CSV table of C-alpha atoms and ligand atoms in Angstrom, one decimal:
chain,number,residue,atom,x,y,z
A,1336,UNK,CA,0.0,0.0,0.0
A,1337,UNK,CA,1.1,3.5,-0.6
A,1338,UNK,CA,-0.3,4.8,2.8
A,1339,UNK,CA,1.5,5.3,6.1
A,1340,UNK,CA,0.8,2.1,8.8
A,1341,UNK,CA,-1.0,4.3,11.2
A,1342,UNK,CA,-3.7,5.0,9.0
A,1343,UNK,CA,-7.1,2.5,9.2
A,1344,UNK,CA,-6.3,0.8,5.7
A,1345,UNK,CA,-2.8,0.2,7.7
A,1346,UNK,CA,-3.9,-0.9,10.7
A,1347,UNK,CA,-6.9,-3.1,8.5
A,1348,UNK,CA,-4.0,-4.9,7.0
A,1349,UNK,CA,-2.3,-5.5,10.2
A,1350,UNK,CA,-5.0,-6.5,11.9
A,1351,UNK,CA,-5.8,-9.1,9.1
A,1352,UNK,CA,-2.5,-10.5,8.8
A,1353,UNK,CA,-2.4,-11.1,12.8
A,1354,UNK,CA,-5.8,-12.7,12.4
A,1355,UNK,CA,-4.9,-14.8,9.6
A,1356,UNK,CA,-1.4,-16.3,11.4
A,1357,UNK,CA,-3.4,-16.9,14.6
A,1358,UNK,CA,-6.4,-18.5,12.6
A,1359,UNK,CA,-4.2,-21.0,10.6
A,1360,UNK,CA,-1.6,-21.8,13.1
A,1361,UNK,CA,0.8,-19.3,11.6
A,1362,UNK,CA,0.4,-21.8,8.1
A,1363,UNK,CA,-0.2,-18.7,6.0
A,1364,UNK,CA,2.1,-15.6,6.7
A,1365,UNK,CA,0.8,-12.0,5.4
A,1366,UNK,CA,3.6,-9.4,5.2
A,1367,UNK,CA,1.9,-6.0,4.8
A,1368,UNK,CA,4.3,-2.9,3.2
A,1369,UNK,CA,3.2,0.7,3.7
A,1370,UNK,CA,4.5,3.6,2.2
A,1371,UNK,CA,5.0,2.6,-1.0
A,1372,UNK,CA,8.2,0.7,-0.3
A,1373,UNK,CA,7.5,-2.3,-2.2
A,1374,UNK,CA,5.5,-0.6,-5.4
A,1375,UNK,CA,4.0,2.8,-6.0
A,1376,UNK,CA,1.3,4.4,-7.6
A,1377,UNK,CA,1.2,3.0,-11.2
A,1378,UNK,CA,3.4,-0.2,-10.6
A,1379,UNK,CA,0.9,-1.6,-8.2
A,1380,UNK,CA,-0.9,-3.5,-10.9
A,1381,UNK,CA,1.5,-5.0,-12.9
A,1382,UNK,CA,3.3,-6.5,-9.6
A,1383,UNK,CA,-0.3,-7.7,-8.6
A,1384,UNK,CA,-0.9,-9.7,-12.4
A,1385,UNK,CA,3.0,-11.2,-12.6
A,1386,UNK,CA,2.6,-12.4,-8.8
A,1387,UNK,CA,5.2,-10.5,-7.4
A,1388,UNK,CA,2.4,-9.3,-4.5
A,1389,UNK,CA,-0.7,-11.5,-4.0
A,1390,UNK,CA,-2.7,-8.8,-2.7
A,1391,UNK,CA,-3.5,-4.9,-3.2
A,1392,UNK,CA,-5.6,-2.1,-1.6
A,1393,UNK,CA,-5.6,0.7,-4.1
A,1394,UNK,CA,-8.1,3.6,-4.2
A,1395,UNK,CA,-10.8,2.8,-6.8
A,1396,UNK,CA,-9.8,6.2,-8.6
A,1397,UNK,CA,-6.3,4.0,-9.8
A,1398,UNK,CA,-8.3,1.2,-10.9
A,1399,UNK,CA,-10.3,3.4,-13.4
A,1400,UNK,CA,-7.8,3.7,-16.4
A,1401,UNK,CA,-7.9,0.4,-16.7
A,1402,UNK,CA,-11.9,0.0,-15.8
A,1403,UNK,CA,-13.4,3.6,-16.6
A,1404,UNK,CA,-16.9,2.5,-15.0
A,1405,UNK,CA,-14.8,2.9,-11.1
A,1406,UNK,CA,-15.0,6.2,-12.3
A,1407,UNK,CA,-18.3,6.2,-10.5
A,1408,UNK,CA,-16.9,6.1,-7.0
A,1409,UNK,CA,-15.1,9.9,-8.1
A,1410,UNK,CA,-17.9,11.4,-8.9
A,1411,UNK,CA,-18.3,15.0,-6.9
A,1412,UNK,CA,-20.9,15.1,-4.3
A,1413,UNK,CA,-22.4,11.6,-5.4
A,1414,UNK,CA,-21.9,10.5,-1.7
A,1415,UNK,CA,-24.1,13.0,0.8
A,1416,UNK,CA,-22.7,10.3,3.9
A,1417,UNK,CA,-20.5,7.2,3.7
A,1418,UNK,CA,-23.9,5.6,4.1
A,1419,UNK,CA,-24.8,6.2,0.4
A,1420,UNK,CA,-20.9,5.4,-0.4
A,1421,UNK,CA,-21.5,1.8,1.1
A,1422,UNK,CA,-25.1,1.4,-0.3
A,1423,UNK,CA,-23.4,1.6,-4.0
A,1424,UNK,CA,-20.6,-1.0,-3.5
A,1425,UNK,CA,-22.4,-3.0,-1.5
A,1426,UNK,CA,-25.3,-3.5,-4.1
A,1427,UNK,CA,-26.1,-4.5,-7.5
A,1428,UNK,CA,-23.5,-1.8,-9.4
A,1429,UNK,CA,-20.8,-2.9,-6.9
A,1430,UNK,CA,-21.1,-7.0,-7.7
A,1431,UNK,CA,-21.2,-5.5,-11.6
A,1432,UNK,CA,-18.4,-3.7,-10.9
A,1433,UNK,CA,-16.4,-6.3,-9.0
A,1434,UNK,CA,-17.3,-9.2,-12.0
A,1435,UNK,CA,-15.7,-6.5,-14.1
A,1436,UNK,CA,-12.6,-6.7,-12.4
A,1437,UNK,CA,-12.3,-10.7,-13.5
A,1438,UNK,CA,-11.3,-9.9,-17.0
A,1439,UNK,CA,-8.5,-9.0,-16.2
A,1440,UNK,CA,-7.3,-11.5,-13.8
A,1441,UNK,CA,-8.3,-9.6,-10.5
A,1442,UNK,CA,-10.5,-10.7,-7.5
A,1443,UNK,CA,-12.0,-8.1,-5.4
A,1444,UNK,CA,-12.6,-9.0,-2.4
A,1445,UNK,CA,-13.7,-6.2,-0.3
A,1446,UNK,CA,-13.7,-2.7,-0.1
A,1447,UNK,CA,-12.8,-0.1,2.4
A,1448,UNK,CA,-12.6,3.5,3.6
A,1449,UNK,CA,-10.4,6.2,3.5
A,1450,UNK,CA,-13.1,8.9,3.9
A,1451,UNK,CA,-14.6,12.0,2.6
A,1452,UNK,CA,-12.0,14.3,0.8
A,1453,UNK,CA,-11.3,17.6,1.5
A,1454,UNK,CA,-8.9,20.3,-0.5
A,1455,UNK,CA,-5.5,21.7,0.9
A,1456,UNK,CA,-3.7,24.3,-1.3
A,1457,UNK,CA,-1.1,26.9,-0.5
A,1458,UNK,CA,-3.0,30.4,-1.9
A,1459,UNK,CA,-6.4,31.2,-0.8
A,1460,UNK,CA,-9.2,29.8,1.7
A,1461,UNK,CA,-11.5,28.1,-1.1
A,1462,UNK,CA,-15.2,28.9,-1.0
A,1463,UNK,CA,-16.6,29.4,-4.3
A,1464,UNK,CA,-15.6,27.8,-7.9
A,1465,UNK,CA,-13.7,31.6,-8.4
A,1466,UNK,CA,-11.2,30.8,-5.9
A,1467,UNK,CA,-10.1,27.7,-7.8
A,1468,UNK,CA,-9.0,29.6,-10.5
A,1469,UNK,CA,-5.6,28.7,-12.0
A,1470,UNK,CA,-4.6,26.4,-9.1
A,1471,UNK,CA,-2.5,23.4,-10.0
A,1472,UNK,CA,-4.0,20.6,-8.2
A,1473,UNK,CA,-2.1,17.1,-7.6
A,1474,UNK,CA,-4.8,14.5,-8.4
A,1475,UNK,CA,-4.8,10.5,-8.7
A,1476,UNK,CA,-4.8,8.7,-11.9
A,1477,UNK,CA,-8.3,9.6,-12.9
A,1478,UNK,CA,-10.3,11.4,-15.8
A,1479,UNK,CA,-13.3,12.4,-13.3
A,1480,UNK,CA,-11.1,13.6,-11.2
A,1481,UNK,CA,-8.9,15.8,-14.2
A,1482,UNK,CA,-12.5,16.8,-15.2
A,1483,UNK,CA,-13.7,18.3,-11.9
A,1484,UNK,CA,-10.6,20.7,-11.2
A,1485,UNK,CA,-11.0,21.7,-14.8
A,1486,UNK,CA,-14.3,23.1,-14.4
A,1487,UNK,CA,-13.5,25.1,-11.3
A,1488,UNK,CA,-10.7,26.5,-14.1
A,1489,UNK,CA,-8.1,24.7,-12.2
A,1490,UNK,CA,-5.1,22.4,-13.5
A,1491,UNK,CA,-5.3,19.0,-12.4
A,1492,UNK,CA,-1.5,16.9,-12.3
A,1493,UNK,CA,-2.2,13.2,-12.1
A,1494,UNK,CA,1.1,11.8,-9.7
A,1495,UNK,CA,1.7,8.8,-7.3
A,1496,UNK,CA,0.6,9.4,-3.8
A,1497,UNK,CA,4.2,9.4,-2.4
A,1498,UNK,CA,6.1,11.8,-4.5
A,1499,UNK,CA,2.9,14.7,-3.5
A,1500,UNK,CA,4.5,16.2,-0.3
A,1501,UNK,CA,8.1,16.8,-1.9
A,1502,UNK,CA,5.7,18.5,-5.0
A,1503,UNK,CA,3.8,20.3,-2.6
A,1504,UNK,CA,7.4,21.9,-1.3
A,1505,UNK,CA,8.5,23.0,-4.5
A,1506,UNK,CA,5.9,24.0,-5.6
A,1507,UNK,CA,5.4,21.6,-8.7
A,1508,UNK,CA,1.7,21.8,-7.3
A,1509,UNK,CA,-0.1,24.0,-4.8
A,1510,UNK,CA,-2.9,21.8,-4.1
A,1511,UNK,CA,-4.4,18.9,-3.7
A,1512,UNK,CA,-7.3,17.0,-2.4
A,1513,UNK,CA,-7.6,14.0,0.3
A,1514,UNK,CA,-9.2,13.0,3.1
A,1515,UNK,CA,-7.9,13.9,6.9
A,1516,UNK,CA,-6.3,10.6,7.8
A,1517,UNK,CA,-4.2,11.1,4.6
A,1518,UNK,CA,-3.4,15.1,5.0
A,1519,UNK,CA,-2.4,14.1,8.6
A,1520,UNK,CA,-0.3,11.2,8.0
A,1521,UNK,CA,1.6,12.5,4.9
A,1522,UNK,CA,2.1,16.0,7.0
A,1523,UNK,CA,0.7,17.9,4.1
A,1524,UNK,CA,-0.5,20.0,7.1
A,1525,UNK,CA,3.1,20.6,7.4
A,1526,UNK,CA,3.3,22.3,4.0
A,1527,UNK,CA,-0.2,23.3,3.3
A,1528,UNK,CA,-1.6,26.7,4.7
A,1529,UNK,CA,-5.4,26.3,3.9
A,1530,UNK,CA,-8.0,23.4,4.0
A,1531,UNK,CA,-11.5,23.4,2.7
A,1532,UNK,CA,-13.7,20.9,4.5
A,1533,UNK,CA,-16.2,20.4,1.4
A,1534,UNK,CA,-16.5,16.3,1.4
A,1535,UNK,CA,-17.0,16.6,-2.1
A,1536,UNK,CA,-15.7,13.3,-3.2
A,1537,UNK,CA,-15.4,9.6,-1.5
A,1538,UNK,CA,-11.8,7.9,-1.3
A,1539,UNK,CA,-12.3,4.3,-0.8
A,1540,UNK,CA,-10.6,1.1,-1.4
A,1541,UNK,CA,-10.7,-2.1,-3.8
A,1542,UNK,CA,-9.2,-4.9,-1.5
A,1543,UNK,CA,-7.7,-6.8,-4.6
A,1544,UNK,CA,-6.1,-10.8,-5.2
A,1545,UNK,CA,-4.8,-12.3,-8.5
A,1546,UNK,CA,-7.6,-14.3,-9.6
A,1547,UNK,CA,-5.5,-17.5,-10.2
A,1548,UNK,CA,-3.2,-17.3,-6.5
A,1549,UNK,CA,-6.8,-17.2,-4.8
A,1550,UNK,CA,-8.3,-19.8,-7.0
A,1551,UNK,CA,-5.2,-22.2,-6.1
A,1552,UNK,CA,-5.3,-21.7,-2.4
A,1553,UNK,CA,-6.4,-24.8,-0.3
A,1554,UNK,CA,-10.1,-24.2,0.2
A,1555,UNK,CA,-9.8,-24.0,3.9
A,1556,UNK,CA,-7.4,-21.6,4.1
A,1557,UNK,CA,-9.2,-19.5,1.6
A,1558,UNK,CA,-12.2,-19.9,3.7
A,1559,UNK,CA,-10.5,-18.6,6.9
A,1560,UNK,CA,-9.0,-15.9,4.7
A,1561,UNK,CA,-12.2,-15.0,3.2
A,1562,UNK,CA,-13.9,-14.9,6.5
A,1563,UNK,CA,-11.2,-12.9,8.1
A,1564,UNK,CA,-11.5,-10.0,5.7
A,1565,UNK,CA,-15.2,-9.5,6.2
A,1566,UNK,CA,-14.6,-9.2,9.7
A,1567,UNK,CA,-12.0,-6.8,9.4
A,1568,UNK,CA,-13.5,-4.7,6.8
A,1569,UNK,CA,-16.1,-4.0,9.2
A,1570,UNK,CA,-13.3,-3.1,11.7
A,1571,UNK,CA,-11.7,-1.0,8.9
A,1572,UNK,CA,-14.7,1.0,8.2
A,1573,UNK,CA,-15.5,1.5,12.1
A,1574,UNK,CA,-11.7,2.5,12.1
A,1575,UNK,CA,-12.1,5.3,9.2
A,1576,UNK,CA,-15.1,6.9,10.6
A,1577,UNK,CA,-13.4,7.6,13.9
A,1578,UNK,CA,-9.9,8.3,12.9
A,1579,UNK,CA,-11.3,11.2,10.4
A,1580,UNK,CA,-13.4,12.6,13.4
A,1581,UNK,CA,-10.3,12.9,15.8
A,1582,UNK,CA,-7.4,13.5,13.3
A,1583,UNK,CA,-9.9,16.6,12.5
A,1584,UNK,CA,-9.6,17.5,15.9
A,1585,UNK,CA,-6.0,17.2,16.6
A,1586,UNK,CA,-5.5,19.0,12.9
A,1587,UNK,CA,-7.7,22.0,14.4
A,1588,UNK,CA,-6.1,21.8,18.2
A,1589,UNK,CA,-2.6,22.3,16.2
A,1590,UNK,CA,-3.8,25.8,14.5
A,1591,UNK,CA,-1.8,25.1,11.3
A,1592,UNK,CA,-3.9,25.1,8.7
A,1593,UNK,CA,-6.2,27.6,8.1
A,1594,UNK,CA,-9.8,25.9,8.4
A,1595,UNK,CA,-12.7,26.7,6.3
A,1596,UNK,CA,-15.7,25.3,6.6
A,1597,UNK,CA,-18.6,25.3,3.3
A,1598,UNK,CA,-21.9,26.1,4.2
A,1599,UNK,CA,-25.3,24.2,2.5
A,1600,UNK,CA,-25.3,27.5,0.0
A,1601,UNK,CA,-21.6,27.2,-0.8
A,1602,UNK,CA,-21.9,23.3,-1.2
A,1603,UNK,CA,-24.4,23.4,-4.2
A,1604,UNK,CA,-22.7,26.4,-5.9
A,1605,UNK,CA,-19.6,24.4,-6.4
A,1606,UNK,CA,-21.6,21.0,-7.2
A,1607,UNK,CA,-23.4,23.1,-9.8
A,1608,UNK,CA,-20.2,24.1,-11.8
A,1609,UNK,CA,-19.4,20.7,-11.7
A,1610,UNK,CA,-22.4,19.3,-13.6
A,1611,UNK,CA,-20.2,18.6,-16.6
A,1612,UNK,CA,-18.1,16.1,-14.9
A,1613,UNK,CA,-21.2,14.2,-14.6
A,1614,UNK,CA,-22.4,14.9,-18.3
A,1615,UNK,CA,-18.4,13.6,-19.5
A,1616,UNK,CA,-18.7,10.7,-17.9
A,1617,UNK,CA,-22.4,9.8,-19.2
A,1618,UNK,CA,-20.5,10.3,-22.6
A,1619,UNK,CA,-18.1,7.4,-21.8
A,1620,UNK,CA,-19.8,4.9,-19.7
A,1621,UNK,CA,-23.5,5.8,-20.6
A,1622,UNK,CA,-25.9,7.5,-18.9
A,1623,UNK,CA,-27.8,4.5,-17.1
A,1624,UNK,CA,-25.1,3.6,-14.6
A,1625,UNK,CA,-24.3,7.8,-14.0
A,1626,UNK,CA,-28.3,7.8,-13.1
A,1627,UNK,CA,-27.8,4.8,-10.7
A,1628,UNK,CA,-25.1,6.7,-8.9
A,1629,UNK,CA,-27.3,9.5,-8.7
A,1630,UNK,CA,-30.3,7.5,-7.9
A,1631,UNK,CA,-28.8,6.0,-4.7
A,1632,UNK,CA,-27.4,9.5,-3.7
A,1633,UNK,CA,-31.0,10.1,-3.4
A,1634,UNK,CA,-31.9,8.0,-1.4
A,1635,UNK,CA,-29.0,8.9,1.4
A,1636,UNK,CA,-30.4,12.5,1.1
B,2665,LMR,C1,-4.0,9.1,-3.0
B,2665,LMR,O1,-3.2,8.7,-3.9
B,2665,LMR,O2,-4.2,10.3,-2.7
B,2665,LMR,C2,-4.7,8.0,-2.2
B,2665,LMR,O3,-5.1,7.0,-3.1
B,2665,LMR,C3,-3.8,7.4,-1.2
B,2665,LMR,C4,-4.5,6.3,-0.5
B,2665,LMR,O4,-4.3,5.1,-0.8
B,2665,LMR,O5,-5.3,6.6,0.4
């Protein structure tokens, strides 16, 4: 993974690989690497197909080059609380989704939560689409994403996860959008003088197998593997929820960043210049699945 250990899809895969060497009488042994110091952003996959890691936990917003319906999950202000978020993967579209994954070899097997993200940049407290305005924004690897900062007139930079503080330094970038746990963790507090807390789009993650590792496994260990993930995805969600809450508070405590807060108003002037990230993706996945997206977001409301 590309994240620190100390965040909850760190301490998920901890937790998991304790589980799993106590459950099988230390038979299977899971070796978890934060930080990016096995792969990083945009290597991930390739390690995951030619077996050089058996398992992943990318954000769905990197799985969407290769599968442009994940695009979904990056939609802006599709997601009103994480119950909506959850609602979608866990239903009809998320099994569609996760079948998708199997033509190209992958298994998902579970997904969890980073959170709601929020933007950071260097220039200006952001309120209205205005004050986006020729920012250069560090995004992940995907075209929703690209599309949203470009209609708030911003730039958007696709890069890997661990290369954005050092960018944020020099000022390759002056902004960029995550959730607390990672602005925390990655001290882009550090380096960052304003954050907007809009929880305009969801960050969550695909946990990920190769198709034919899983498939090989003896079924009983598979079965305790299997078992032991949806126990600790509910563990990893719990996790999320909380950790966001008091990272937010310790963030604020510290006085560094300058915190602005959207109001309802604010909210649905922004989501309103973003209409055309929703009419681009309707263009490339079709508009049935965008309505589904919006459809459940209703029903969270
Ligand atoms: C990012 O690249 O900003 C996130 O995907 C990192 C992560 O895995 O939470």
């Amino acid at each position: 993974m590309v994240v620190s250990e100390n965040t909850s899809k760190g301490l998920a895969a901890k937790r998991f690989a304790d589980l799993v060497r106590e459950r099988t009488g230390g038979y299977v042994e899971v070796q978890v690497f934060p930080d990016s110091k096995l792969y990083k952003d945009g290597e991930e996959f390739e390690a995951l197909k030619n077996g050089a890691v058996q398992m992943l936990a990318p954000a769905t917003s990197k799985l969407s080059t290769m599968f442009p319906e994940w695009q979904l999950f990056d939609l802006p202000f599709a997601f009103p609380d994480m119950k909506t978020a959850h609602s979608l993967m866990d239903g009809s579209l998320g099994q569609e989704l996760f079948a998708d994954l199997q033509k190209q070899k992958f298994l998902g097997l579970a997904m969890w939560d980073s959170g709601f993200k929020q933007f950071t940049n260097n220039e200006r407290p952001l309120r209205t689409p205005e004050d986006f305005q020729g920012l250069r924004f560090r995004i992940m690897t995907s075209n929703v994403l690209k599309d949203q900062f470009e209609a708030l007139g911003a730039q958007a930079l696709p890069m890997p996860f661990n290369d954005v503080y050092q960018a944020l330094v020099n000022g390759t970038v002056d902004a960029e959008e995550n959730t607390i746990s990672n602005i925390n963790t990655q001290k882009f507090n550090q380096t960052q003088k304003y954050l907007t807390l809009s929880n305009h789009g969801y960050l969550g993650y695909v946990v990920l197998t190769n198709l034919d590792f899983w498939q090989g496994l003896p079924p009983q260990v598979r079965k305790i593997l299997e078992d032991t993930l949806r126990e600790v995805t509910i563990w990893e969600r719990e996790r999320a929820g909380e950790m966001d809450q008091k990272q937010l508070v310790e963030l604020e405590q510290e006085g560094k960043l300058k915190i602005t807060r959207l109001s309802q108003g604010e909210k649905l002037q922004l989501q309103k210049s973003l209409n055309p990230v929703y009419e681009r993706l309707s263009k490339e996945i079709g508009q049935d699945l965008v309505n589904r997206v919006i459809r459940n977001s209703r029903k969270g409301e």
